[in-house]
Coordinates of C-alpha atoms in Angstrom, one line a residue:
M1 CA 0.0 0.0 0.0
K2 CA 1.3 3.4 -0.9
T3 CA 1.3 5.9 2.1
L4 CA -0.5 9.1 1.4
A5 CA 1.7 11.8 3.1
F6 CA -0.2 14.7 4.6
T7 CA 1.8 17.7 3.6
F8 CA 1.4 21.2 4.8
A9 CA 5.1 21.9 4.6
C10 CA 8.0 20.8 2.5
F11 CA 10.3 18.1 4.2
A12 CA 13.6 16.6 3.0
A13 CA 13.0 13.0 3.9
A14 CA 10.4 10.9 5.7
T15 CA 11.1 10.1 9.4
P16 CA 10.9 6.4 10.3
A17 CA 7.9 5.7 12.5
V18 CA 8.5 4.7 16.0
A19 CA 4.9 4.7 17.3
D20 CA 1.3 5.4 16.6
V21 CA 0.4 9.1 16.2
A22 CA -2.1 11.3 18.1
V23 CA -2.7 15.0 17.2
F24 CA -4.5 17.5 19.5
L25 CA -5.3 20.8 17.8
A26 CA -7.2 23.3 20.1
P27 CA -7.2 26.8 18.5
D28 CA -10.2 27.7 20.8
R29 CA -7.7 27.5 23.7
P30 CA -9.8 25.7 26.3
S31 CA -9.6 26.6 30.0
G32 CA -10.7 25.2 33.3
A33 CA -11.9 21.6 33.3
V34 CA -11.7 21.2 29.5
E35 CA -8.0 22.3 29.6
R36 CA -7.3 19.7 32.3
Q37 CA -9.1 17.0 30.3
L38 CA -7.1 17.9 27.3
G39 CA -3.8 17.5 29.2
Q40 CA -5.0 14.1 30.6
A41 CA -5.9 12.8 27.2
Q42 CA -2.4 13.8 25.8
R43 CA -0.8 12.0 28.8
A44 CA -3.0 8.9 28.2
Y45 CA -1.8 8.6 24.6
R46 CA 1.8 9.1 25.5
Q47 CA 1.5 6.3 28.0
A48 CA -0.1 4.1 25.4
G49 CA 3.0 4.6 23.2
F50 CA 1.7 7.2 20.8
D51 CA 3.8 10.1 19.4
V52 CA 1.7 13.1 20.6
F53 CA 1.6 16.4 18.6
A54 CA -0.3 19.3 20.1
T55 CA -0.9 23.1 19.8
T56 CA -3.4 25.7 20.8
S57 CA -2.2 28.2 18.2
R58 CA -4.9 30.2 16.4
S59 CA -2.8 30.5 13.3
A60 CA -3.9 28.2 10.5
S61 CA -0.3 27.8 9.3
S62 CA 0.8 26.7 12.8
L63 CA -2.0 24.2 13.0
A64 CA -1.0 22.9 9.6
A65 CA 2.6 22.7 10.5
E66 CA 1.8 20.5 13.5
L67 CA -0.3 18.2 11.3
T68 CA 2.6 18.0 8.9
R69 CA 5.0 16.9 11.6
A70 CA 2.5 14.2 12.7
F71 CA 1.9 12.7 9.3
E72 CA 5.6 12.8 8.5
A73 CA 6.0 10.4 11.5
A74 CA 3.1 8.1 10.5
E75 CA 3.6 5.0 8.4
A76 CA 1.3 2.4 7.0
G77 CA -0.2 0.3 9.7
D78 CA 0.0 3.0 12.4
H79 CA -3.0 4.2 14.3
V80 CA -3.7 7.9 13.7
V81 CA -6.0 9.9 16.1
I82 CA -6.8 13.5 15.4
Y83 CA -8.6 15.7 17.9
L84 CA -9.9 19.1 16.8
S85 CA -11.7 21.6 19.0
G86 CA -13.2 24.9 17.9
T87 CA -15.8 25.9 15.4
V88 CA -16.3 24.0 12.2
L89 CA -17.2 26.2 9.3
R90 CA -18.7 24.9 6.0
A91 CA -18.1 26.5 2.6
G92 CA -19.7 24.4 0.0
S93 CA -18.3 20.8 0.2
Q94 CA -15.2 22.0 2.2
S95 CA -14.9 22.1 6.0
Y96 CA -12.6 24.4 8.0
L97 CA -11.6 24.6 11.7
A98 CA -11.6 28.1 13.3
A99 CA -11.1 29.3 16.9
G100 CA -14.6 30.7 16.9
P101 CA -17.5 31.7 14.6
E102 CA -15.5 34.1 12.5
T103 CA -18.3 36.1 10.9
G104 CA -15.9 38.2 8.9
L105 CA -14.8 35.2 6.8
S106 CA -16.0 34.5 3.2
P107 CA -15.5 31.6 0.9
F108 CA -12.7 33.5 -0.7
T109 CA -10.7 34.3 2.5
V110 CA -11.5 31.3 4.8
H111 CA -8.5 29.3 3.7
T112 CA -6.2 32.1 4.8
S113 CA -7.4 32.2 8.4
A114 CA -8.9 28.7 9.2
L115 CA -7.5 25.2 8.9
P116 CA -9.0 23.1 6.0
I117 CA -10.3 19.8 7.5
T118 CA -11.4 18.1 4.3
P119 CA -7.8 17.3 3.2
V120 CA -7.1 16.0 6.6
M121 CA -10.0 13.5 6.2
E122 CA -8.6 12.5 2.8
A123 CA -5.1 11.9 4.4
L124 CA -6.7 9.7 7.1
S125 CA -8.1 7.4 4.5
A126 CA -4.6 6.1 4.1
Y127 CA -4.9 4.4 7.5
P128 CA -8.2 2.3 7.1
A129 CA -9.6 0.9 10.3
R130 CA -6.9 2.6 12.3
A131 CA -7.9 6.3 11.8
L132 CA -10.1 8.4 14.1
M133 CA -11.2 12.0 13.7
A134 CA -12.6 13.4 17.0
V135 CA -14.2 16.8 16.8
G136 CA -15.1 18.7 20.0
Q137 CA -17.3 21.8 19.5
P138 CA -20.0 23.4 21.6
G139 CA -22.6 23.2 18.8
A140 CA -23.3 22.2 15.2
A141 CA -21.0 23.2 12.4
L142 CA -21.9 26.6 10.7
T143 CA -21.9 27.7 7.2
L144 CA -20.1 30.9 6.4
G145 CA -23.5 32.5 6.3
G146 CA -24.1 31.6 10.0
D147 CA -26.6 28.7 9.5
E148 CA -26.1 25.3 11.0
A149 CA -24.6 22.6 8.7
E150 CA -23.3 19.0 8.7
T151 CA -19.7 18.9 9.8
F152 CA -18.5 17.0 6.7
A153 CA -20.1 16.7 3.3
A154 CA -18.8 13.1 3.0
L155 CA -16.7 10.6 5.0
P156 CA -13.8 8.6 3.5
A157 CA -13.8 4.8 3.8
G158 CA -12.1 3.3 6.8
V159 CA -12.2 6.4 9.0
A160 CA -14.2 6.8 12.2
V161 CA -15.6 10.2 13.1
V162 CA -16.8 11.3 16.6
E163 CA -18.5 14.6 17.4
G164 CA -19.6 16.1 20.7
L165 CA -18.8 18.5 23.4
P166 CA -15.1 19.0 24.0
R167 CA -15.2 17.5 27.6
D168 CA -17.2 14.4 26.5
V169 CA -14.9 13.8 23.5
L170 CA -11.7 14.1 25.5
V171 CA -13.0 11.8 28.2
G172 CA -13.8 9.2 25.5
L173 CA -10.4 9.6 23.9
S174 CA -8.7 8.8 27.2
E175 CA -10.9 5.8 27.8
L176 CA -10.3 4.5 24.3
V177 CA -6.6 3.9 24.9
A178 CA -6.9 3.1 28.6
R179 CA -8.7 -0.2 28.1
D180 CA -7.6 -3.0 25.8
G181 CA -10.2 -4.1 23.4
A182 CA -12.3 -0.9 23.6
S183 CA -14.1 -0.1 20.4
V184 CA -15.0 3.4 19.1
A185 CA -18.7 2.5 19.0
E186 CA -18.7 1.3 22.6
T187 CA -16.5 4.1 24.0
F188 CA -18.4 7.0 22.3
G189 CA -21.9 5.4 22.3
D190 CA -23.5 8.5 23.7
L191 CA -22.0 10.9 21.2
S192 CA -22.4 11.3 17.4
V193 CA -20.4 8.5 15.8
A194 CA -20.1 8.0 12.0
G195 CA -17.9 6.4 9.4
Y196 CA -16.1 3.1 10.0
V197 CA -17.2 2.1 13.6
P198 CA -17.9 -1.7 13.8
E199 CA -19.1 -2.5 17.3
T200 CA -17.1 -5.6 17.7
L201 CA -13.8 -4.3 16.5
A202 CA -11.3 -3.0 19.1
F203 CA -9.5 0.2 18.2
L204 CA -6.3 -0.9 20.0
G205 CA -5.3 -4.5 21.0
G206 CA -7.7 -6.9 22.7
A207 CA -10.1 -8.6 20.3
A208 CA -8.7 -9.8 17.0
L209 CA -9.0 -7.4 14.2
P210 CA -10.7 -8.5 11.0
R211 CA -8.9 -8.4 7.8
E212 CA -8.3 -4.8 6.7
P213 CA -10.1 -3.5 3.7
E214 CA -8.1 -4.2 0.6
V215 CA -6.3 -1.0 -0.6
V216 CA -5.4 -0.8 -4.2
D217 CA -1.7 0.0 -4.8
D218 CA -2.5 2.6 -7.4
D219 CA 0.1 5.3 -8.0
R220 CA -2.3 7.4 -10.1
A221 CA -4.9 7.4 -7.4
V222 CA -2.3 8.3 -4.7
E223 CA -1.0 11.2 -6.9
D224 CA -4.6 12.4 -7.5
A225 CA -5.3 12.4 -3.8
F226 CA -2.1 14.2 -3.0
W227 CA -2.7 16.8 -5.7
N228 CA -6.3 17.4 -4.5
F229 CA -5.0 17.9 -1.0
T230 CA -2.2 20.2 -2.3
R231 CA -4.6 22.4 -4.3
A232 CA -7.0 22.6 -1.4
T233 CA -4.2 23.7 0.9
G234 CA -3.0 26.2 -1.7
T235 CA 0.3 27.1 0.0
L236 CA 3.7 27.5 -1.5
L237 CA 5.1 24.8 0.8
A238 CA 2.3 22.4 -0.3
Y239 CA 3.1 22.8 -4.0
R240 CA 6.8 22.3 -3.3
A241 CA 6.0 19.2 -1.3
Y242 CA 4.0 17.8 -4.3
L243 CA 6.9 18.3 -6.7
Q244 CA 9.3 16.7 -4.2
R245 CA 7.0 13.7 -4.0
F246 CA 6.2 13.6 -7.7
P247 CA 9.0 15.5 -9.5
D248 CA 7.6 14.3 -12.9
G249 CA 4.0 14.1 -11.9
R250 CA 1.0 14.8 -14.1
Y251 CA 0.4 18.2 -12.4
R252 CA 4.0 19.4 -12.5
T253 CA 3.2 22.4 -14.8
E254 CA 0.3 23.6 -12.7
A255 CA 2.4 23.2 -9.5
L256 CA 5.3 25.2 -11.0
A257 CA 2.9 28.0 -12.1
A258 CA 1.4 28.1 -8.6
I259 CA 4.9 28.3 -7.0
E260 CA 5.8 31.2 -9.3
R261 CA 2.6 32.9 -8.3
L262 CA 3.0 32.3 -4.6
D263 CA 6.8 32.7 -4.2
V264 CA 6.7 36.1 -2.5
T265 CA 7.7 37.2 1.0
P266 CA 5.0 37.0 3.7
E267 CA 4.9 40.8 3.7
E268 CA 4.3 40.9 0.0
R269 CA 1.6 38.3 0.2
A270 CA 0.0 40.2 3.1
A271 CA 0.2 43.5 1.2
E272 CA -1.6 41.8 -1.8
I273 CA -4.4 40.6 0.6
E274 CA -4.8 44.0 2.1
T275 CA -4.8 45.7 -1.3
A276 CA -7.5 43.3 -2.5
L277 CA -9.8 44.6 0.3
G278 CA -10.0 48.0 -1.5
L279 CA -10.0 50.0 1.8
S280 CA -11.2 53.5 1.4
R281 CA -9.4 56.4 3.0
A282 CA -12.3 56.7 5.6
A283 CA -11.9 53.0 6.4
R284 CA -8.1 53.4 6.9
R285 CA -8.7 56.4 9.1
E286 CA -11.1 54.3 11.2
I287 CA -8.4 51.7 11.5
Q288 CA -5.9 54.3 12.7
V289 CA -8.4 55.6 15.3
N290 CA -9.0 52.0 16.5
L291 CA -5.2 51.4 16.8
G292 CA -4.8 54.5 18.8
L293 CA -7.7 53.6 21.1
L294 CA -5.9 50.3 21.9
G295 CA -2.6 52.0 22.7
F296 CA -0.8 51.6 19.3
N297 CA 0.0 55.1 18.0
P298 CA -0.3 55.3 14.2
R299 CA 1.3 58.7 14.3
G300 CA -1.5 60.3 12.4
L301 CA -5.2 60.0 11.6
D302 CA -5.1 60.9 7.9
G303 CA -6.3 57.7 6.4
I304 CA -2.8 57.0 4.9
F305 CA -0.9 54.0 6.0
G306 CA 2.6 55.3 6.4
P307 CA 5.5 54.0 8.5
G308 CA 3.8 54.9 11.7
S309 CA 0.6 53.1 10.8
R310 CA 2.5 50.0 9.7
A311 CA 4.5 49.9 12.9
A312 CA 1.3 50.2 14.9
I313 CA -0.4 47.4 13.0
R314 CA 2.7 45.1 13.5
A315 CA 2.7 45.9 17.2
W316 CA -1.0 45.0 17.5
Q317 CA -0.5 41.8 15.5
E318 CA 2.3 40.7 17.8
T319 CA 0.2 41.5 20.9
V320 CA -2.7 39.3 19.8
G321 CA -0.5 36.4 18.5
L322 CA -0.7 37.1 14.8
E323 CA 2.1 37.1 12.2
A324 CA 3.4 40.6 12.4
T325 CA 3.4 41.7 8.7
G326 CA 2.1 45.2 9.1
F327 CA -0.7 44.5 6.7
L328 CA -4.3 43.6 7.6
T329 CA -6.7 40.9 6.5
G330 CA -10.5 41.3 6.5
N331 CA -10.7 39.1 9.6
Q332 CA -8.1 41.1 11.4
I333 CA -9.9 44.3 10.7
V334 CA -13.1 42.8 12.2
A335 CA -11.1 41.7 15.3
L336 CA -9.5 45.1 15.6
D337 CA -12.9 46.8 15.3
R338 CA -14.4 44.6 18.0
A339 CA -11.4 45.2 20.4
A340 CA -11.7 48.9 19.8
A341 CA -15.5 48.8 20.5
V342 CA -14.7 47.1 23.9
R343 CA -12.1 49.7 24.6
R344 CA -14.5 52.5 23.8
E345 CA -17.0 51.2 26.4
E346 CA -14.1 50.9 28.9
I347 CA -13.2 54.6 28.2
R348 CA -16.8 55.7 28.7
D349 CA -17.0 53.9 32.0
E350 CA -13.6 55.5 33.1
D351 CA -14.9 58.9 31.9
R352 CA -18.1 58.6 33.8
D353 CA -16.3 57.4 37.0
F354 CA -13.8 60.3 36.9
W355 CA -16.6 62.8 36.3
L356 CA -18.4 61.6 39.4
R357 CA -15.2 62.0 41.4
T358 CA -14.4 65.5 40.1
G359 CA -16.6 67.7 37.9
A360 CA -19.9 66.4 39.2
R361 CA -19.0 67.7 42.7
G362 CA -18.5 71.2 41.4
G363 CA -15.6 73.6 42.0
E364 CA -13.3 75.2 39.5
D365 CA -10.3 73.0 40.2
R366 CA -12.4 69.8 39.8
L367 CA -13.9 71.0 36.6
R368 CA -10.6 71.8 35.1
A369 CA -9.1 68.5 36.2
Y370 CA -11.9 66.7 34.4
L371 CA -11.4 68.7 31.2
E372 CA -7.6 68.2 31.3
R373 CA -8.1 64.4 31.2
Y374 CA -11.2 64.3 29.0
P375 CA -11.3 67.4 26.8
E376 CA -13.8 65.6 24.5
G377 CA -15.4 63.5 27.2
L378 CA -19.0 62.7 27.9
F379 CA -19.4 65.6 30.2
A380 CA -17.0 68.1 28.6
D381 CA -19.8 70.5 27.5
E382 CA -21.4 70.5 30.9
A383 CA -18.0 71.2 32.5
R384 CA -17.3 74.1 30.2
V385 CA -20.7 75.6 30.9
A386 CA -20.1 75.4 34.6
L387 CA -16.6 76.9 34.2
A388 CA -18.0 79.8 32.1
A389 CA -20.5 80.6 34.9
I390 CA -17.7 80.7 37.5
E391 CA -15.6 82.9 35.3
D392 CA -18.5 85.3 34.6
E393 CA -19.1 85.6 38.3
R394 CA -15.5 86.3 38.9
R395 CA -15.4 88.9 36.1
E396 CA -18.4 90.7 37.6
E397 CA -16.8 90.7 41.0
D398 CA -13.5 92.0 39.6
E399 CA -15.3 94.8 37.8
R400 CA -17.3 95.7 40.9
R401 CA -14.0 96.0 42.8
E402 CA -12.3 98.0 40.0
R403 CA -15.2 100.5 39.9
A404 CA -15.0 101.0 43.7
A405 CA -11.2 101.6 43.5
W406 CA -11.7 104.1 40.6
S407 CA -14.3 105.9 42.6
E408 CA -11.9 106.2 45.5
A409 CA -9.1 107.4 43.2
R410 CA -11.3 110.1 41.7
T411 CA -12.4 111.2 45.1
L412 CA -8.7 111.7 46.2
N413 CA -7.8 113.1 42.8
S414 CA -4.1 112.9 43.7
A415 CA -1.0 111.5 42.0
A416 CA -0.7 109.0 44.8
G417 CA -4.3 107.8 44.4
Y418 CA -4.0 107.3 40.7
R419 CA -0.8 105.4 41.1
D420 CA -2.4 103.1 43.6
F421 CA -5.3 102.5 41.2
L422 CA -2.9 101.7 38.3
R423 CA -0.9 99.3 40.4
G424 CA -4.0 97.3 41.1
Y425 CA -5.6 97.6 37.6
P426 CA -2.9 98.3 35.0
E427 CA -5.2 97.1 32.2
G428 CA -8.5 98.0 33.8
L429 CA -11.5 99.8 32.4
F430 CA -10.3 103.2 33.7
A431 CA -6.5 102.7 33.3
N432 CA -6.2 105.2 30.4
E433 CA -8.1 107.9 32.2
A434 CA -6.1 107.3 35.4
R435 CA -2.8 107.7 33.4
S436 CA -4.1 110.9 31.8
R437 CA -5.0 112.4 35.1
L438 CA -1.7 111.3 36.7
E439 CA 0.3 112.9 33.8
T440 CA -1.7 116.2 34.4
L441 CA -1.0 116.1 38.1
T442 CA 2.7 115.4 37.8
A443 CA 3.4 117.5 34.7
P444 CA 6.2 120.0 35.4
V445 CA 5.3 123.7 35.5
T446 CA 6.9 125.3 32.5
T447 CA 5.8 128.9 33.2
G448 CA 5.2 130.6 36.5
P449 CA 2.2 132.7 37.4
S450 CA 2.0 136.3 36.4
E451 CA 2.8 139.0 38.9
E452 CA -0.9 140.1 38.7
D453 CA -2.0 136.5 39.6
V454 CA 0.3 136.4 42.6
A455 CA -0.7 139.8 43.7
R456 CA -4.4 139.0 43.3
D457 CA -4.2 135.6 45.2
R458 CA -2.1 137.2 48.0
L459 CA -4.7 139.9 48.5
Q460 CA -7.6 137.4 48.3
E461 CA -6.0 134.9 50.6
A462 CA -6.4 137.3 53.5
Q463 CA -10.1 137.2 52.9
V464 CA -10.6 133.5 52.0
V465 CA -8.6 132.0 54.9
E466 CA -8.7 135.0 57.2
N467 CA -8.0 133.1 60.5
P468 CA -5.8 130.2 61.7
I469 CA -8.8 127.8 61.8
A470 CA -9.5 128.3 58.1
R471 CA -5.8 127.9 57.3
L472 CA -5.7 124.7 59.4
L473 CA -8.7 123.3 57.4
A474 CA -7.0 124.2 54.2
E475 CA -3.8 122.3 55.2
R476 CA -5.8 119.2 56.1
Q477 CA -7.6 119.2 52.8
L478 CA -4.3 119.6 50.9
A479 CA -2.9 116.6 52.8
A480 CA -6.1 114.5 52.2
L481 CA -5.7 115.1 48.4
G482 CA -2.1 113.7 48.5
F483 CA -0.2 117.0 48.7
T484 CA 2.3 117.6 51.5
P485 CA 1.7 120.9 53.3
G486 CA 4.3 120.2 56.0
L487 CA 3.3 120.6 59.7
I488 CA -0.5 121.1 59.9
D489 CA -0.6 124.0 62.3
G490 CA -2.5 126.7 60.6
R491 CA 0.6 128.6 59.5
F492 CA 1.6 128.7 55.8
D493 CA 5.3 128.0 55.5
G494 CA 7.3 127.0 52.4
A495 CA 6.0 123.4 52.4
T496 CA 2.5 124.7 52.6
R497 CA 3.1 127.1 49.7
A498 CA 4.5 124.2 47.6
A499 CA 1.5 122.1 48.4
I500 CA -0.8 124.9 47.3
R501 CA 1.0 125.3 44.1
G502 CA 0.8 121.5 43.4
F503 CA -3.0 121.6 44.0
Q504 CA -3.4 124.7 41.8
Q505 CA -1.5 122.9 39.0
S506 CA -3.8 119.9 39.3
R507 CA -6.8 122.2 38.8
Q508 CA -5.2 124.2 36.0
L509 CA -5.0 127.3 38.2
P510 CA -2.1 129.7 38.2
P511 CA 0.4 128.2 40.7
T512 CA 0.8 131.3 42.9
G513 CA 1.2 129.4 46.2
Y514 CA -1.6 131.6 47.7
I515 CA -5.2 130.6 48.3
G516 CA -7.2 133.0 46.3
R517 CA -10.9 132.8 45.6
A518 CA -10.6 130.3 42.7
T519 CA -8.2 128.1 44.7
G520 CA -10.5 128.2 47.8
I521 CA -13.5 127.2 45.8
A522 CA -11.6 124.3 44.2
L523 CA -10.5 123.1 47.7
L524 CA -14.0 123.4 49.0
S525 CA -15.4 121.4 46.0
S526 CA -12.8 118.6 46.4
A527 CA -13.8 118.3 50.1
Q528 CA -17.4 117.7 49.1
Q529 CA -16.7 115.0 46.5

């Protein structure tokens, strides 16, 4: 009998078999009790003398590589047991194994992201009466449209197939090799069993096995089966493996053409797949936004995949266990979108929680703390309205204080008073007027009074402030207005005369230094303001 090698990768030479073969593929990555049962089943098969191959990778290429290693080790007459857990997807007559119900897949992309099972079944047919396919999945197989379907369109001769919940299938697999003479039909009687499952035939040892079905040694049939498997797999390594096995085979030309078409780097192939998606600029921008939400900075949200975006995609792919090509498939875009949606909900919850601890409690500092962290947050508008109200109230209070200070400065109407006002309100509503008045009060006298003005005011002073009490009052008013009359004693000395001249200048009166009628009236008016 010719051995039909199961080839997902190219290998230099077949490895001599040392034992039966068991393969455990669990891309759904079981946990808890199922994970423990998976480990127990693997140990049971090792103890029974099987070579055990196992992986929980989600990558279709990694799953295929593990199967390749297993079938390289298998020879005619070996028992081959394959356990698959996950979701079985149907596309026409072909079946595929995926980690979960990948709704983003299509008949044109499923082979890039899920493991083809139909070729595995064909490969098992090379081990009649000694081949078992055990499928653990939570429910029925699904079509790519989401409807339920049969797991396999057809079963090859000589292969037993068991389906059921992962925990039930794994328990049965352990029992099958733990007891001599156990049959598939007996061990998995409560599960779905199909294919070659005679009730009286032990799978391992025990009862005598009936004569195996006759297998025709037909090179042409073997090559056809190998080629069908190679074409279904569709990988560069599979085509190279076909040519290695059949260097002058009938499908050599097709295999060489496929190799030429596929012989590109993983990045080039990934780029072709992404290009075929025809992503719009808006779609690319959404991807950039999603990457940023998940903590992978694309260095721009312009809808153009430059070096920053490619680096962010590679980082995300590495984080989730995908091949880091920097280019996206349709399934990866769906996964990225779902992860970003989850992150958006987390951000909304974090936003709401921070608002309750800060802005919702009021106060300028809390409101500003919220806006600093969430400038576009759920409550950003509410926070800005509250801050605007606080700032309006502050401006009204500041204006009220400024008007009061200005009123006081005008009442004093002195250089000192206007300077005090400008120190407090250098850019205030009345700053320009205060500066103008200060300039007038402090402007140097360029021309002195006329002799007539001096003579007039000297004569009138004797009438305006005719007694010491009136003089005393005049000195006090000069001091109150910011002028320095010296000792306030009712006697006009040199300091008093200088203060009178300063006051006269502030009122645009001739600076005679004597209190004439005009000066007296001005002093009296300033005292009444």
